[in-house]
């Protein structure tokens, strides 16, 4: 594993400059304006690192040589137009793509230095370390308590489950609304509450990384802002990677932003403020300012 | 003409002709109703022959019309106007009462003639004891490895059911040393009266379930009270039964299986759903109306219809005179056959469906299996009969015509239907639910167990019940495997030969020729068969509606 605490950043077109055969190669690039207040405390270690990651659906290329270093305990937003592969990238991290027969992944994607696509990696064990929240709220038709305790039960988590459930619901800012009805069905909640229930479910077994695939896109504005506040709080303890269509949302809640553009390319990755205020690439600026996409 | 979009000026826009469309619509309606209308007409004729309602005095009809039909219609209309949902609840209560009563008849037959109550109770306890052991083992599952748990569980069941060394020892020539729980209890020399045992083995579990349903979360005391109240019903059945000419044992069973579910349902509505209390007006009107009508008819001396479906028909065995011929052994045979079919086809069919939907890779082999299961569903039933005969009698040397043989053959017959409907139910579980489970780090087994099966269970059950409905009416496979057309007593074990309802009807219609057999006894048998079938299907329909609401 490459321990690199200096300014380490995969450059936008890194795939073309990096030697694809050298997985250990890290491109060091000094980016102007990297000394804003967030980064003044030095960029944390990358928890997720991908090198030359390609994904194909059958013959169709969905991701094109993605090199990225995602820092720990930060919110990293992935934005881009529809079909640019941002959800595909997210689903690579916990290998949910394995469930699609036609999907083929090459290259490296490592979690704390271990390539998750190595043969000896059990995707089930991986997913216990990487939680996921989906676009549509998808609580189980079980009680609120059983929904949150689901991961604890299947993973045989030690400790007092009642306490963990309460703690998770509190962290998901849902406890005050549901503490008197833990036995009622999770489906009786409103859409925004259901999504927070799904977040509570995802964080209950205490994963290291939390993946969020457009978690607020099916919610109304009030519920969206609740979920956004929640994500910012979660970043204190978790590495959050969030895919979103909504650029204002990315600007509001993320520390780092990755811009994927059509063809499955990672065009630019950097501090959110810099991406939104002073992007390096004209295509990124066009996308952010709404000229295309 | 195809281009009949004649327009004529009317109100400024003109009109577009829809003649062809209307014609097409009514043709489709005719196609929809075609079969339904003809089968209904046939069944009306059959029911008329079997029940002969027109042989009753006009006074009898008038009495029941005034005492039962008019008040029921009035009560129904009143409840419906006040609250549509309450009307449904009331209708469901009546349906539940009818279906439960029919099933209680079957259960009473089983306890009266097939299984000793003591044996059944011993079996229940012998299963419950290792069941508790299993739960305890599972509760400490983090300290014992899986294989250890499995071994303890299997050993517990084996010891409880068979003792030491049990059939394994018998195979090695060692006689039994220590009897199991089952052997101990079943061999108790001083047992209380059979009907008390039935109260214990049938009434008690029902009372426990019903008690917690009625009491909801009102605490232990309320649950105990409710359970005790419900338990009084089977007890009362056993005590009152002899005074009205019914043996205490069947009376207890009928009271448990037939009366307890509708009573629990009504009590639940009355106590827990005050808004729908008015629904109970419907069943109360029907019960009171029927009692009043029966009393009035008795008082006035009006003669009822000379129905061929009467108590004697349901409780007697075949006779060469049409007047004495009964259906009892055939009903019992059908019940045992259905139990065998369900025990065989349900786990195998659901297992295959889960494999094909959740585990099978998408390859040529799976596709071949897939297509051929659909083909199997279309194979004529007589071919399955041949298969059953060839496999079980010729190869395995089983005696022909036994309950086990018939059940397995019919089970094979409905297996493809069970698989197809179970797959449909499993496929209807939303993909997001599976993704949520896998995303939490669940294994495939955990996902199937915790998410897929609970969510699809009622759909699977619906499909299985409909398939059982197909099996209960099958005749050809039973003829092929040599099931007797006529038996004079109930089979007492699964290795005894048994007849079945459709087979008995077939025998009456062909072998015991005589106008009264053709015209009266056959329709009576058909009415009973169709009634059982409709009762089973109504359960399936209720389950399916509940399932759709839950979605």
Short mmCIF file of C-alpha atoms in Angstrom, two decimals, chain B residues 104 108-109 111-113 117 193-196 198-199 234-256 311 315 328:
data_model
loop_
_atom_site.label_atom_id
_atom_site.label_comp_id
_atom_site.label_asym_id
_atom_site.label_seq_id
_atom_site.Cartn_x
_atom_site.Cartn_y
_atom_site.Cartn_z
CA UNK B 104 -63.50 -29.25 11.16
CA UNK B 108 -63.06 -34.79 13.13
CA UNK B 109 -62.86 -37.69 10.67
CA UNK B 111 -59.37 -37.96 14.91
CA UNK B 112 -62.36 -40.28 15.04
CA UNK B 113 -61.09 -42.92 12.63
CA UNK B 117 -55.79 -38.40 20.04
CA UNK B 193 -60.71 -39.55 27.88
CA UNK B 194 -59.84 -39.08 24.18
CA UNK B 195 -61.87 -35.90 23.91
CA UNK B 196 -59.90 -34.33 26.75
CA UNK B 198 -58.17 -33.55 21.82
CA UNK B 199 -58.82 -30.44 23.91
CA UNK B 234 -63.71 -27.05 22.76
CA UNK B 235 -64.41 -28.05 26.36
CA UNK B 236 -68.03 -27.08 25.91
CA UNK B 237 -68.09 -29.03 22.64
CA UNK B 238 -66.94 -32.17 24.40
CA UNK B 239 -69.47 -31.76 27.21
CA UNK B 240 -72.49 -30.68 25.18
CA UNK B 241 -71.81 -33.04 22.24
CA UNK B 242 -73.28 -36.20 23.81
CA UNK B 243 -76.53 -34.39 24.67
CA UNK B 244 -77.19 -33.57 21.01
CA UNK B 245 -76.22 -37.01 19.80
CA UNK B 246 -72.61 -36.43 18.76
CA UNK B 247 -69.70 -38.37 20.25
CA UNK B 248 -67.60 -36.17 22.54
CA UNK B 249 -64.41 -36.62 20.50
CA UNK B 250 -65.69 -35.36 17.11
CA UNK B 251 -67.72 -32.71 18.93
CA UNK B 252 -64.53 -31.44 20.60
CA UNK B 253 -62.64 -31.38 17.32
CA UNK B 254 -65.47 -29.62 15.46
CA UNK B 255 -65.70 -27.07 18.25
CA UNK B 256 -61.93 -26.48 18.14
CA UNK B 311 -75.88 -36.47 7.25
CA UNK B 315 -71.16 -40.45 7.17
CA UNK B 328 -67.51 -41.10 4.00
#
